[in-house]
GROMACS .gro file of C-alpha atoms in nm:
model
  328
    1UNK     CA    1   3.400  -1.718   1.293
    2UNK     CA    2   3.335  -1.427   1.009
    3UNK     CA    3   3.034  -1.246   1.031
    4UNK     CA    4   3.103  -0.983   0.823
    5UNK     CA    5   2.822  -1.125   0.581
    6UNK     CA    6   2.532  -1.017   0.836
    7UNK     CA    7   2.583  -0.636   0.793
    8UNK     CA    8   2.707  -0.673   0.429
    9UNK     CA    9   2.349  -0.548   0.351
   10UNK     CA   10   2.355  -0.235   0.576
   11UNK     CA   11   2.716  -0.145   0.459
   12UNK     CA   12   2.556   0.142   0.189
   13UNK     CA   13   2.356   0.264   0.513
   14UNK     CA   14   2.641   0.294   0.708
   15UNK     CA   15   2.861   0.481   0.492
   16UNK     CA   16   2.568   0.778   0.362
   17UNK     CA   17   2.553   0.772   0.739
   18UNK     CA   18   2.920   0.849   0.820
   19UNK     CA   19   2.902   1.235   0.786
   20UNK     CA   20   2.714   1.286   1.106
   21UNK     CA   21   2.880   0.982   1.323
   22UNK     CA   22   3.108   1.213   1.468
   23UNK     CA   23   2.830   1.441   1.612
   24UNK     CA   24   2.571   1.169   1.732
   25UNK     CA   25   2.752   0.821   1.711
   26UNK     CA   26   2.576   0.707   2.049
   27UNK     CA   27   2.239   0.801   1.939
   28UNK     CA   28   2.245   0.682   1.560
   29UNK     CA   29   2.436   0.330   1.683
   30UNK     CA   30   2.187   0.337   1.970
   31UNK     CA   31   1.924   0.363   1.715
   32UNK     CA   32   2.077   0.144   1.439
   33UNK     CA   33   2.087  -0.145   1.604
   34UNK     CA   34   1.758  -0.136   1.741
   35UNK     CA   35   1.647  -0.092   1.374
   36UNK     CA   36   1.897  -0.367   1.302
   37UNK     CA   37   1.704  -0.592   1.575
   38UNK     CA   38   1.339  -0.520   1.480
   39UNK     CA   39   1.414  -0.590   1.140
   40UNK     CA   40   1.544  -0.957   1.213
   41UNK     CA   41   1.252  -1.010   1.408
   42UNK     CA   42   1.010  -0.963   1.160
   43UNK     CA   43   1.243  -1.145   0.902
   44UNK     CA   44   1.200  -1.462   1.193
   45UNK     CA   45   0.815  -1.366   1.250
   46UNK     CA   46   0.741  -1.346   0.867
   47UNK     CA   47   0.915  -1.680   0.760
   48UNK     CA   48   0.644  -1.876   1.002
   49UNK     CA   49   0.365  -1.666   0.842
   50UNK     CA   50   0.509  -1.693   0.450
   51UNK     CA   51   0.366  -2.021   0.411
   52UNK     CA   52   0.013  -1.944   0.500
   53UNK     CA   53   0.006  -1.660   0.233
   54UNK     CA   54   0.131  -1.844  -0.079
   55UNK     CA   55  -0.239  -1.912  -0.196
   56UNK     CA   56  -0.465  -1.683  -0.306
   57UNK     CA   57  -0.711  -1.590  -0.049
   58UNK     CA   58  -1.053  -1.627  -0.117
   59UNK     CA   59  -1.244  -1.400  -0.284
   60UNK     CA   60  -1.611  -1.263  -0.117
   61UNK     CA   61  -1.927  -1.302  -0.339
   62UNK     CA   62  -2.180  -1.060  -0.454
   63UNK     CA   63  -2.476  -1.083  -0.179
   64UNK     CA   64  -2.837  -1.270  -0.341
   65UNK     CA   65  -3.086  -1.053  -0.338
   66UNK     CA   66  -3.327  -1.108  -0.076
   67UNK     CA   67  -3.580  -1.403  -0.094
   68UNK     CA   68  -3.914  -1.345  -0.282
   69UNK     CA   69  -4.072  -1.638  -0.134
   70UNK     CA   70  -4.338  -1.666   0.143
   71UNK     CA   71  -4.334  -1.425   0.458
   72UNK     CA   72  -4.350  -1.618   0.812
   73UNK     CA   73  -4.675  -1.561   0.941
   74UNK     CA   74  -4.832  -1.311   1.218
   75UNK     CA   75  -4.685  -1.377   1.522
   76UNK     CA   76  -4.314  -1.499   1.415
   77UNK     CA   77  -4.067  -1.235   1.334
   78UNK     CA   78  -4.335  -0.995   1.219
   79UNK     CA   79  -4.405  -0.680   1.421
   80UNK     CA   80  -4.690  -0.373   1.453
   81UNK     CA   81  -4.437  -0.241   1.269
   82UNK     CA   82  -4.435  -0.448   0.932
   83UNK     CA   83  -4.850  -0.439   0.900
   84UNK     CA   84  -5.046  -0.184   0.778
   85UNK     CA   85  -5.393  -0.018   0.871
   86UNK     CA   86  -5.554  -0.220   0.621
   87UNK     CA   87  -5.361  -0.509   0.748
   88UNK     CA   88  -5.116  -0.604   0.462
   89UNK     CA   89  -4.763  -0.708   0.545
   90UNK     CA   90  -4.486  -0.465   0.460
   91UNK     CA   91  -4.116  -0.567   0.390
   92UNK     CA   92  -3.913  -0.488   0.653
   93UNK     CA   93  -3.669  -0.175   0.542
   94UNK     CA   94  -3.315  -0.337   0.386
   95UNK     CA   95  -3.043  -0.293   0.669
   96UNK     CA   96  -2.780  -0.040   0.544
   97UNK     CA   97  -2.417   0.020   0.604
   98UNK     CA   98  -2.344   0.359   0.796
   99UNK     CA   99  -2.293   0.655   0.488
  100UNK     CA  100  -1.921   0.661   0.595
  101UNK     CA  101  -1.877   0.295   0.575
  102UNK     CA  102  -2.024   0.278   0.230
  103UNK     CA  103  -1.856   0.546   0.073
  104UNK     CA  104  -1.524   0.410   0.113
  105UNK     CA  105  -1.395   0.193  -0.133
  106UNK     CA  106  -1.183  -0.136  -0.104
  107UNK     CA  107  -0.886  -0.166   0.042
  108UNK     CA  108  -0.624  -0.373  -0.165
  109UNK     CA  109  -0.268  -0.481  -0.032
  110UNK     CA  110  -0.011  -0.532  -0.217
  111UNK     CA  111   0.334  -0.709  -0.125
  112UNK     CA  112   0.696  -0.626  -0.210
  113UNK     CA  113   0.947  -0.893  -0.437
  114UNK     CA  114   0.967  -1.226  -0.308
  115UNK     CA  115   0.713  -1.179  -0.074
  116UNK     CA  116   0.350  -1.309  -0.016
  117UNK     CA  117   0.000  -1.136   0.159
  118UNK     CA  118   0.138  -1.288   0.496
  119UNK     CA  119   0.297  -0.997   0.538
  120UNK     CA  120   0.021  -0.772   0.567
  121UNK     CA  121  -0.154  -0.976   0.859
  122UNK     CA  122  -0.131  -0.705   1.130
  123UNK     CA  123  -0.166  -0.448   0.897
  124UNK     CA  124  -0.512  -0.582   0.756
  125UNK     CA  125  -0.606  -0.627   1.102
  126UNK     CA  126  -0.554  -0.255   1.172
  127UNK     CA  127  -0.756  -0.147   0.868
  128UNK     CA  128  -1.054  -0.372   0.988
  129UNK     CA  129  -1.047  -0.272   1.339
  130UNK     CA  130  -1.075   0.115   1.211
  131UNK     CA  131  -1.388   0.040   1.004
  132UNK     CA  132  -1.253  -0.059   0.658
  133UNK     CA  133  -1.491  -0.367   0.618
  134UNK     CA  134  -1.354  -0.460   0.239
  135UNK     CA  135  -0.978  -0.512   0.274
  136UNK     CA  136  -0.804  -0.790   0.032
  137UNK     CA  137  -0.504  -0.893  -0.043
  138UNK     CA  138  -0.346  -0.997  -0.371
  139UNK     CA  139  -0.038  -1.184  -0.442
  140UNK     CA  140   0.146  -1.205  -0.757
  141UNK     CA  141   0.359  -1.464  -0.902
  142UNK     CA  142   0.728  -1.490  -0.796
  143UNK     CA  143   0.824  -1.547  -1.110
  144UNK     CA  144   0.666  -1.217  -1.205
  145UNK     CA  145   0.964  -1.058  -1.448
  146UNK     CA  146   0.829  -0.784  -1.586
  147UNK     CA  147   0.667  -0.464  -1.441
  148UNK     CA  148   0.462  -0.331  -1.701
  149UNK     CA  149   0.310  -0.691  -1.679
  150UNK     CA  150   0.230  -0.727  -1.363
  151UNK     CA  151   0.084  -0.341  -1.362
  152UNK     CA  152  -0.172  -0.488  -1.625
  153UNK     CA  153  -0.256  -0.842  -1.445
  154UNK     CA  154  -0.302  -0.592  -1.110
  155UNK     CA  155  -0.584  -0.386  -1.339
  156UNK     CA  156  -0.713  -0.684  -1.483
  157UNK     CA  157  -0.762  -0.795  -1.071
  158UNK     CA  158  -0.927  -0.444  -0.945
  159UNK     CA  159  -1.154  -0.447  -1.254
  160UNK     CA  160  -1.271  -0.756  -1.095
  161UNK     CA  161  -1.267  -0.613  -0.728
  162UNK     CA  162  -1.459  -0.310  -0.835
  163UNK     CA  163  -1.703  -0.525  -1.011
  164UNK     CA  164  -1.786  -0.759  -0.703
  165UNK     CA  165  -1.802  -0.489  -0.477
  166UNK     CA  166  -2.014  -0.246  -0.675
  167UNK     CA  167  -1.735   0.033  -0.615
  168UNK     CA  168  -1.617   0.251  -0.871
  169UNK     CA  169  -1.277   0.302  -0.732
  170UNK     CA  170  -1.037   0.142  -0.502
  171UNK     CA  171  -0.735   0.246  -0.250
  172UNK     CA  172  -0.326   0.088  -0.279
  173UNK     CA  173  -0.142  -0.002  -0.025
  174UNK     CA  174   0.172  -0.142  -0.209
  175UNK     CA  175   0.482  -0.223   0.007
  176UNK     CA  176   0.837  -0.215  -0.192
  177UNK     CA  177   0.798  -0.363  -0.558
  178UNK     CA  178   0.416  -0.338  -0.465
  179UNK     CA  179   0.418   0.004  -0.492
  180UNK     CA  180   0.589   0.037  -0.813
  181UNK     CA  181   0.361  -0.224  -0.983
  182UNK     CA  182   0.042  -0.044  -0.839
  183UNK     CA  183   0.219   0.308  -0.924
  184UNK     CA  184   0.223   0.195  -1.313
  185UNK     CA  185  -0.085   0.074  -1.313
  186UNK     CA  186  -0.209   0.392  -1.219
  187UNK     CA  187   0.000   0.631  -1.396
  188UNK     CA  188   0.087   0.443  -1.727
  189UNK     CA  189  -0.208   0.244  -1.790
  190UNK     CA  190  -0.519   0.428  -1.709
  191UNK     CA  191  -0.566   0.302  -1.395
  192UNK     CA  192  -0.601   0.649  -1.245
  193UNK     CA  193  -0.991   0.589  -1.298
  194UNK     CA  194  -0.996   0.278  -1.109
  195UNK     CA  195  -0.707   0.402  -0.789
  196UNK     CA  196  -0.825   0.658  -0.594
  197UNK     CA  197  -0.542   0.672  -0.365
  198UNK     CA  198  -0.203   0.499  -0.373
  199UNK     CA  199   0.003   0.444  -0.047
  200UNK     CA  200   0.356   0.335  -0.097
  201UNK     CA  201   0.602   0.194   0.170
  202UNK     CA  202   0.989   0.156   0.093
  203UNK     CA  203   0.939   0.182  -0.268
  204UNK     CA  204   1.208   0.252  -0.508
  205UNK     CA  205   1.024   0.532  -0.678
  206UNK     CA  206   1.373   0.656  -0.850
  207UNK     CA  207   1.530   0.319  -0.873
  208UNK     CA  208   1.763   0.186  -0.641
  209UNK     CA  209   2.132   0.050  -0.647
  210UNK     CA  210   2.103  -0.191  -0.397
  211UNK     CA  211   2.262  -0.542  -0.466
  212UNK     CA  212   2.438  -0.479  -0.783
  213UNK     CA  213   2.429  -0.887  -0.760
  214UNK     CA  214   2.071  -0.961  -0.772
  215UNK     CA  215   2.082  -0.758  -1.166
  216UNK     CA  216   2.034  -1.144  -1.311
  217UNK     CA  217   1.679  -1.093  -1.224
  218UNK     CA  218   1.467  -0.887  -1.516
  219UNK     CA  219   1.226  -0.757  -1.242
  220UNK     CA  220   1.546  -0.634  -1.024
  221UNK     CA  221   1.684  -0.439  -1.361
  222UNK     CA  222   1.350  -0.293  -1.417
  223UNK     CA  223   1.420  -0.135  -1.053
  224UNK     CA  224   1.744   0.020  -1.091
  225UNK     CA  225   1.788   0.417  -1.141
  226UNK     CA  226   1.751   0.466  -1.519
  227UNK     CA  227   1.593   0.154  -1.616
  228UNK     CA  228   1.340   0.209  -1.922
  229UNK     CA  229   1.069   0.133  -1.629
  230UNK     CA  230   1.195   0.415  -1.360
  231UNK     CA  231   1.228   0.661  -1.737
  232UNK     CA  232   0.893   0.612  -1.808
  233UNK     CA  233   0.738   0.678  -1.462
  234UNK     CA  234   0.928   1.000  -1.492
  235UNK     CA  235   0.813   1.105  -1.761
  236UNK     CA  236   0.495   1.393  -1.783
  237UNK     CA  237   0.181   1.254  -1.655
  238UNK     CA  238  -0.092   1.564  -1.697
  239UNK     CA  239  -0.423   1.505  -1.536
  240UNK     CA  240  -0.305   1.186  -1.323
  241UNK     CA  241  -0.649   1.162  -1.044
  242UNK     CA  242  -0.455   0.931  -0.789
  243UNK     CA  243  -0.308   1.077  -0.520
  244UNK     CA  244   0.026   0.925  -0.367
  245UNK     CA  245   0.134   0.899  -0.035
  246UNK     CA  246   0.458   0.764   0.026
  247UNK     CA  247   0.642   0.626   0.353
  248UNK     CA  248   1.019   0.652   0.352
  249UNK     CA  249   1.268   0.517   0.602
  250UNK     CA  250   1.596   0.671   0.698
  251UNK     CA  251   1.718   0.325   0.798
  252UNK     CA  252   1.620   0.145   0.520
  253UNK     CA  253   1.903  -0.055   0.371
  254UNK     CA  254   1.760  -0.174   0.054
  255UNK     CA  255   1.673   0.171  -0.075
  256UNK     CA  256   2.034   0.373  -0.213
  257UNK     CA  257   1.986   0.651  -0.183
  258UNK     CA  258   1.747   0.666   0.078
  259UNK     CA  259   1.532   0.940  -0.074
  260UNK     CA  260   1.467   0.697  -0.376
  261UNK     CA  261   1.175   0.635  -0.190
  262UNK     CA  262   1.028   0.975  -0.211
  263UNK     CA  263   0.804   1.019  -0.488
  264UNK     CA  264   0.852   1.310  -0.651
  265UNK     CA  265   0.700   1.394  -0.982
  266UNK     CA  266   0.585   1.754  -1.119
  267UNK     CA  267   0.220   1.602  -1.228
  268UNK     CA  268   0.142   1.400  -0.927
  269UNK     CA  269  -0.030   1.471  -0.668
  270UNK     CA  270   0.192   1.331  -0.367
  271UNK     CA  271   0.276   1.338   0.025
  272UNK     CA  272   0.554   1.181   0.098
  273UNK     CA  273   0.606   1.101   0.462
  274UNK     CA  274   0.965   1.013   0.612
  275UNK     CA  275   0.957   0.766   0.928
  276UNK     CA  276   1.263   0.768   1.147
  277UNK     CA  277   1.351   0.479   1.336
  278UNK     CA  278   1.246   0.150   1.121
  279UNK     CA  279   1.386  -0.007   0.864
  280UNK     CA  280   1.266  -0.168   0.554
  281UNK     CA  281   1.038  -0.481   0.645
  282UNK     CA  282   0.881  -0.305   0.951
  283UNK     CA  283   0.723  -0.051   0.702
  284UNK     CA  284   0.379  -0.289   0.647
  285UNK     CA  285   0.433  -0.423   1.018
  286UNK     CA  286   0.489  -0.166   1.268
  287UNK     CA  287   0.192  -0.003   1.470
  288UNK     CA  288   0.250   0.382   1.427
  289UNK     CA  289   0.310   0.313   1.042
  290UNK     CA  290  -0.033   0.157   1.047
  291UNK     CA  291  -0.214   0.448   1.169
  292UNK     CA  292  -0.027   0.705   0.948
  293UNK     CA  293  -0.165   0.496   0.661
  294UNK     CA  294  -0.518   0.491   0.779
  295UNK     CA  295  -0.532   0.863   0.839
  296UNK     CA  296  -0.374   0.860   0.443
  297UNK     CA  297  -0.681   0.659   0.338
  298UNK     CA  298  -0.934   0.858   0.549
  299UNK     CA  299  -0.819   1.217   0.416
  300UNK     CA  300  -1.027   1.363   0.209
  301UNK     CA  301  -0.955   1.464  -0.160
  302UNK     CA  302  -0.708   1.810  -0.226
  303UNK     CA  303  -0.900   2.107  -0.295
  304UNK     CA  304  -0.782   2.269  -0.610
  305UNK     CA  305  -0.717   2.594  -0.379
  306UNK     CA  306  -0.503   2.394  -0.202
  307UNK     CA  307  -0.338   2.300  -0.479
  308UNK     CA  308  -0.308   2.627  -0.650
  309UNK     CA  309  -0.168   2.748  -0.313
  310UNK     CA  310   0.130   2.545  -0.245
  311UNK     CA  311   0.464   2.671  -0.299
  312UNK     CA  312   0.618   2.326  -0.352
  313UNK     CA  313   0.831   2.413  -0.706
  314UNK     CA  314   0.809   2.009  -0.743
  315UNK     CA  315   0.468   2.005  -0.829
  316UNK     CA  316   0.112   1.988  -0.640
  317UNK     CA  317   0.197   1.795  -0.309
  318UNK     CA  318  -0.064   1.652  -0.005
  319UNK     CA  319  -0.044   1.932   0.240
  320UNK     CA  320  -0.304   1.750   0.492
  321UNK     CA  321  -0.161   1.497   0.699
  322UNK     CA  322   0.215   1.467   0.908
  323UNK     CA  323   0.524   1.481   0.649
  324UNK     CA  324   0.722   1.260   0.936
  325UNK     CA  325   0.704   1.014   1.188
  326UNK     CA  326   0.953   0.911   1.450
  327UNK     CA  327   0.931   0.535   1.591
  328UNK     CA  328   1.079   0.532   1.951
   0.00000   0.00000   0.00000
């Protein structure tokens, strides 16, 4: 029986890869097939899950102010503590969150073509373990065909967020086609007010060729090097405030070339951070990924020395934080 359709999809990887087989063919095999492996996994792992992210998760409310009406009297759930000398009842002080707590805004995920918020169930659980208590996840439509589109719907949604949560601004975490929709939104539209930081995984910053086949889809042309879409991002962006972190995978077979998921871009303020060992759909999944992008949402803001000091001639990168990561 053929198989030959299985690696069909890794074929592009294989040959960019080609140059250095002769030098380390045991360790790159070694290490593509275990990428290979992981990757079908998680394919397996995330069809069970898909269905339980195709609706809309519920959205949290804005907490009632506290009651007005009648305290409990002396003796129940009043302390020395809530009456005064004169013996009038004081309101008990308002618990607060912990400063660090409250001065970090929302966390909102944001999933790749085809996909749904299931796949950002172990990655949400991360962020919540780690003290990021407002974390949500959107989905948009899979019939979503245009770009610019979806960029404004995804505003339209953190206006909304930002609103509910009494938070000026909010942090991305956009996986493949995520990241380009939250990119726009943030570059093109205004939405640098709104996005403080933007953290991409496997997205096709400069387009990528990847299944010339799948070009009868508008959203799929909108991703290919060149595209009016992929022009426009590249295009001057003075004064941008969102800073842009960006995971990249050397074994990622949907991104040709590979280092179309580097964002590079002379007004931007980026980090882009290459992870060896994973492949595409582990990006949002895999443990050491999550922790890369919670010390990316936990830096702190670049100082315009730093800034002025970088010799980057590509414009004013992230120097805090690693620039690679290696999954054994």
């Amino acid at each position: 029986m053929k198989v030959s359709w299985a690696v069909q999809p890794f074929r592009p990887l294989c040959q960019r890869l080609a140059p250095v087989l002769p030098v380390r063919t045991a360790g790159l095999s070694v290490g593509l097939l275990k990428a290979t492996a992981l990757e079908i996994a998680i394919l397996a792992g995330h069809v069970l899950l898909y269905p339980s992210g195709i609706i809309q998760e519920r959205r949290g409310v804005r907490t009632p102010p506290p009651s007005s009406g009648p305290r409990p009297p002396i003796g129940e759930d009043i302390t020395a503590e809530d009456i005064t000398a004169d013996g009038t009842e004081v309101a008990p002080p308002t618990p607060r969150l912990p400063t660090q707590a409250k001065n970090r805004p929302p966390v909102v995920l944001l999933h790749g073509f085809i996909d749904n918020r299931s796949v950002f169930v172990l990655l949400r659980r991360s962020l919540a373990q780690h003290g990021r208590q407002q974390v949500e996840s959107l989905n948009y439509s899979p019939l979503t065909c245009d770009i610019p589109a979806a960029a404004e719907l995804l505003g339209r949604h953190l206006e909304e967020i930002c609103e509910r949560t009494g938070q000026e601004q909010v942090d991305i975490v956009g996986h493949s086609l995520g990241g380009l929709i939250a990119r726009y939104y943030a570059q093109c539209l205004g939405g640098d007010r709104r996005v403080r930081m933007l953290v991409t995984l496997g997205t096709p910053h400069a387009g990528t060729r990847v299944a010339p086949l799948a070009n009868a889809h508008p959203i799929v042309r909108q991703m290919r090097p060149g595209s009016p879409v992929i022009e426009e991002l590249a295009r001057p962006a003075p004064g941008c405030r969102t800073r842009f972190v960006s995971f990249w995978s050397d074994l990622d077979p949907l991104m040709i070339p590979l280092e179309t998921a580097r964002l590079d871009h002379p007004d931007l303020r980026t980090r882009n951070v290459r992870v060896s060992g994973i492949g595409h759909l582990a990006l949002p999944v895999h443990p050491a990924v999550a922790t890369g992008i919670r010390q990316a949402l936990d830096s702190t803001h670049i100082s315009a020395q730093s800034e002025a000091e970088t010799d980057n001639p590509t414009g004013p990168t992230d120097p805090t934080g690693p620039s690679g990561l290696t999954v054994a």
